[in-house]
Amino acid sequence: MTWQGSFSSDVAGITASWKWGAAVYKSSSPISPDYNTLGVKPTHTRACLYANSDHAGTPEGVDPNTGELFKSAVTGGARGGGGSNWTGSWSSTKGVSVCQRQVITASAIAALLTVFGGGILIAR
């Protein structure tokens, strides 16, 4: 699997870091196309609907076909061993330094035109 992205900001010095995990689930019934039924926990904290110590990413919803919690269908595979490891083991931390977007102003363009004798500069 390959993850790819572009990061930019109007503010200098921004960094972003993340970890990822993966777990495998098996089910005797197809998962609903309405992903909201999975009830994916959005945070590690005990907040809102999910007052437990499960990691962010744990499916806390109930399978409407079986009446069982989705997380009860976890099995070993990917980065998890099953049991109560509902999100898999984390990767090492990855990160990027975010590039600051450069704003080209009319005065900067005028300065370039002056430096290059008023001609048109085309950068490739």
PDB file of C-alpha atoms in Angstrom:
ATOM      1  CA  MET A   1       0.000   0.000   0.000  1.00  0.00           C
ATOM      2  CA  THR A   2       1.285   3.476  -0.804  1.00  0.00           C
ATOM      3  CA  TRP A   3       0.186   6.676   0.893  1.00  0.00           C
ATOM      4  CA  GLN A   4       0.783   9.924  -0.924  1.00  0.00           C
ATOM      5  CA  GLY A   5      -0.038  13.554  -0.244  1.00  0.00           C
ATOM      6  CA  SER A   6       0.941  17.184  -0.648  1.00  0.00           C
ATOM      7  CA  PHE A   7       1.227  19.480   2.332  1.00  0.00           C
ATOM      8  CA  SER A   8       1.406  23.275   2.209  1.00  0.00           C
ATOM      9  CA  SER A   9       0.620  26.176   4.505  1.00  0.00           C
ATOM     10  CA  ASP A  10       0.552  29.957   4.546  1.00  0.00           C
ATOM     11  CA  VAL A  11       2.460  29.771   7.849  1.00  0.00           C
ATOM     12  CA  ALA A  12       6.145  28.822   8.144  1.00  0.00           C
ATOM     13  CA  GLY A  13       7.413  26.090  10.467  1.00  0.00           C
ATOM     14  CA  ILE A  14       4.422  23.731  10.376  1.00  0.00           C
ATOM     15  CA  THR A  15       5.102  20.007  10.755  1.00  0.00           C
ATOM     16  CA  ALA A  16       2.780  17.023  10.616  1.00  0.00           C
ATOM     17  CA  SER A  17       3.355  13.539  12.014  1.00  0.00           C
ATOM     18  CA  TRP A  18       1.311  10.352  12.087  1.00  0.00           C
ATOM     19  CA  LYS A  19       1.255   6.646  12.811  1.00  0.00           C
ATOM     20  CA  TRP A  20      -0.904   4.023  11.204  1.00  0.00           C
ATOM     21  CA  GLY A  21      -2.192   0.564  11.988  1.00  0.00           C
ATOM     22  CA  ALA A  22      -4.298  -2.087  10.275  1.00  0.00           C
ATOM     23  CA  ALA A  23      -6.516  -4.862  11.575  1.00  0.00           C
ATOM     24  CA  VAL A  24      -8.467  -7.647   9.879  1.00  0.00           C
ATOM     25  CA  TYR A  25     -12.143  -8.382  10.456  1.00  0.00           C
ATOM     26  CA  LYS A  26     -14.175 -11.353   9.295  1.00  0.00           C
ATOM     27  CA  SER A  27     -17.915 -11.439   9.128  1.00  0.00           C
ATOM     28  CA  SER A  28     -20.547 -13.908   7.987  1.00  0.00           C
ATOM     29  CA  SER A  29     -22.597 -11.035   6.566  1.00  0.00           C
ATOM     30  CA  PRO A  30     -21.538  -8.240   4.204  1.00  0.00           C
ATOM     31  CA  ILE A  31     -20.651  -4.932   5.827  1.00  0.00           C
ATOM     32  CA  SER A  32     -23.266  -2.258   5.264  1.00  0.00           C
ATOM     33  CA  PRO A  33     -22.437   0.304   2.571  1.00  0.00           C
ATOM     34  CA  ASP A  34     -23.415   2.916   5.204  1.00  0.00           C
ATOM     35  CA  TYR A  35     -20.035   3.266   6.915  1.00  0.00           C
ATOM     36  CA  ASN A  36     -21.678   5.285   9.692  1.00  0.00           C
ATOM     37  CA  THR A  37     -23.004   1.989  11.094  1.00  0.00           C
ATOM     38  CA  LEU A  38     -19.387   1.016  11.890  1.00  0.00           C
ATOM     39  CA  GLY A  39     -19.306   3.752  14.555  1.00  0.00           C
ATOM     40  CA  VAL A  40     -15.572   4.350  14.152  1.00  0.00           C
ATOM     41  CA  LYS A  41     -14.177   5.930  17.316  1.00  0.00           C
ATOM     42  CA  PRO A  42     -12.670   9.303  16.302  1.00  0.00           C
ATOM     43  CA  THR A  43     -10.329   9.833  19.280  1.00  0.00           C
ATOM     44  CA  HIS A  44      -8.292   8.006  21.928  1.00  0.00           C
ATOM     45  CA  THR A  45      -9.989   9.932  24.727  1.00  0.00           C
ATOM     46  CA  ARG A  46     -13.110   8.949  26.633  1.00  0.00           C
ATOM     47  CA  ALA A  47     -15.369  11.313  24.776  1.00  0.00           C
ATOM     48  CA  CYS A  48     -18.904  11.580  23.461  1.00  0.00           C
ATOM     49  CA  LEU A  49     -20.468   8.213  22.679  1.00  0.00           C
ATOM     50  CA  TYR A  50     -17.346   6.165  23.341  1.00  0.00           C
ATOM     51  CA  ALA A  51     -16.472   6.290  27.051  1.00  0.00           C
ATOM     52  CA  ASN A  52     -13.877   3.508  26.858  1.00  0.00           C
ATOM     53  CA  SER A  53     -10.130   3.080  26.431  1.00  0.00           C
ATOM     54  CA  ASP A  54     -10.307   1.742  22.857  1.00  0.00           C
ATOM     55  CA  HIS A  55      -7.945   3.336  20.353  1.00  0.00           C
ATOM     56  CA  ALA A  56      -9.140   5.780  17.733  1.00  0.00           C
ATOM     57  CA  GLY A  57     -10.255   3.802  14.693  1.00  0.00           C
ATOM     58  CA  THR A  58     -12.008   1.042  16.651  1.00  0.00           C
ATOM     59  CA  PRO A  59     -15.378   0.135  15.101  1.00  0.00           C
ATOM     60  CA  GLU A  60     -17.777   0.609  18.048  1.00  0.00           C
ATOM     61  CA  GLY A  61     -20.997   0.073  16.057  1.00  0.00           C
ATOM     62  CA  VAL A  62     -23.372  -2.876  16.035  1.00  0.00           C
ATOM     63  CA  ASP A  63     -23.806  -5.041  12.932  1.00  0.00           C
ATOM     64  CA  PRO A  64     -27.490  -4.599  11.997  1.00  0.00           C
ATOM     65  CA  ASN A  65     -27.521  -8.093  10.419  1.00  0.00           C
ATOM     66  CA  THR A  66     -26.215 -10.022  13.434  1.00  0.00           C
ATOM     67  CA  GLY A  67     -26.731  -7.667  16.394  1.00  0.00           C
ATOM     68  CA  GLU A  68     -23.087  -8.143  17.376  1.00  0.00           C
ATOM     69  CA  LEU A  69     -20.447  -5.467  17.853  1.00  0.00           C
ATOM     70  CA  PHE A  70     -18.327  -5.085  14.720  1.00  0.00           C
ATOM     71  CA  LYS A  71     -15.175  -5.225  16.831  1.00  0.00           C
ATOM     72  CA  SER A  72     -16.058  -8.771  17.943  1.00  0.00           C
ATOM     73  CA  ALA A  73     -15.237  -9.923  14.385  1.00  0.00           C
ATOM     74  CA  VAL A  74     -11.542  -8.954  14.632  1.00  0.00           C
ATOM     75  CA  THR A  75      -9.095 -11.711  13.744  1.00  0.00           C
ATOM     76  CA  GLY A  76      -5.338 -11.998  13.407  1.00  0.00           C
ATOM     77  CA  GLY A  77      -3.748 -10.452  10.342  1.00  0.00           C
ATOM     78  CA  ALA A  78      -2.264  -7.280   8.883  1.00  0.00           C
ATOM     79  CA  ARG A  79      -0.659  -5.533  11.896  1.00  0.00           C
ATOM     80  CA  GLY A  80      -2.897  -7.069  14.555  1.00  0.00           C
ATOM     81  CA  GLY A  81      -3.138 -10.349  16.396  1.00  0.00           C
ATOM     82  CA  GLY A  82      -6.885 -10.249  16.969  1.00  0.00           C
ATOM     83  CA  GLY A  83      -8.297 -10.476  20.494  1.00  0.00           C
ATOM     84  CA  SER A  84      -8.716  -6.927  21.790  1.00  0.00           C
ATOM     85  CA  ASN A  85      -6.288  -5.350  19.303  1.00  0.00           C
ATOM     86  CA  TRP A  86      -9.029  -3.748  17.215  1.00  0.00           C
ATOM     87  CA  THR A  87      -6.822  -1.342  15.249  1.00  0.00           C
ATOM     88  CA  GLY A  88      -3.580  -3.295  14.819  1.00  0.00           C
ATOM     89  CA  SER A  89      -0.128  -2.338  16.029  1.00  0.00           C
ATOM     90  CA  TRP A  90       1.140   1.106  15.128  1.00  0.00           C
ATOM     91  CA  SER A  91       3.888   1.843  12.679  1.00  0.00           C
ATOM     92  CA  SER A  92       6.830   4.016  13.594  1.00  0.00           C
ATOM     93  CA  THR A  93       6.095   7.750  13.515  1.00  0.00           C
ATOM     94  CA  LYS A  94       6.357   9.375  10.107  1.00  0.00           C
ATOM     95  CA  GLY A  95       6.377  13.088   9.476  1.00  0.00           C
ATOM     96  CA  VAL A  96       6.907  15.945   7.101  1.00  0.00           C
ATOM     97  CA  SER A  97       7.887  19.574   7.240  1.00  0.00           C
ATOM     98  CA  VAL A  98       5.170  21.503   5.491  1.00  0.00           C
ATOM     99  CA  CYS A  99       6.225  23.840   2.687  1.00  0.00           C
ATOM    100  CA  GLN A 100       5.185  27.450   3.009  1.00  0.00           C
ATOM    101  CA  ARG A 101       3.303  28.706  -0.012  1.00  0.00           C
ATOM    102  CA  GLN A 102       4.919  31.678  -1.669  1.00  0.00           C
ATOM    103  CA  VAL A 103       2.613  34.535  -2.562  1.00  0.00           C
ATOM    104  CA  ILE A 104       3.629  36.454  -5.668  1.00  0.00           C
ATOM    105  CA  THR A 105       2.562  40.078  -5.406  1.00  0.00           C
ATOM    106  CA  ALA A 106       2.276  42.714  -8.111  1.00  0.00           C
ATOM    107  CA  SER A 107       5.315  44.519  -6.674  1.00  0.00           C
ATOM    108  CA  ALA A 108       7.383  41.297  -6.895  1.00  0.00           C
ATOM    109  CA  ILE A 109       6.405  40.905 -10.554  1.00  0.00           C
ATOM    110  CA  ALA A 110       7.319  44.557 -11.223  1.00  0.00           C
ATOM    111  CA  ALA A 111      10.716  43.999  -9.574  1.00  0.00           C
ATOM    112  CA  LEU A 112      11.363  40.942 -11.771  1.00  0.00           C
ATOM    113  CA  LEU A 113      10.428  42.885 -14.884  1.00  0.00           C
ATOM    114  CA  THR A 114      12.842  45.657 -13.852  1.00  0.00           C
ATOM    115  CA  VAL A 115      15.682  43.179 -13.261  1.00  0.00           C
ATOM    116  CA  PHE A 116      15.137  41.526 -16.621  1.00  0.00           C
ATOM    117  CA  GLY A 117      14.845  44.777 -18.559  1.00  0.00           C
ATOM    118  CA  GLY A 118      11.079  44.821 -18.816  1.00  0.00           C
ATOM    119  CA  GLY A 119      10.960  41.657 -20.890  1.00  0.00           C
ATOM    120  CA  ILE A 120       8.761  38.687 -20.185  1.00  0.00           C
ATOM    121  CA  LEU A 121      10.287  35.926 -18.107  1.00  0.00           C
ATOM    122  CA  ILE A 122       8.896  32.449 -18.632  1.00  0.00           C
ATOM    123  CA  ALA A 123      10.019  29.848 -16.143  1.00  0.00           C
ATOM    124  CA  ARG A 124       9.812  26.164 -17.052  1.00  0.00           C
TER     125      ARG A 124
END
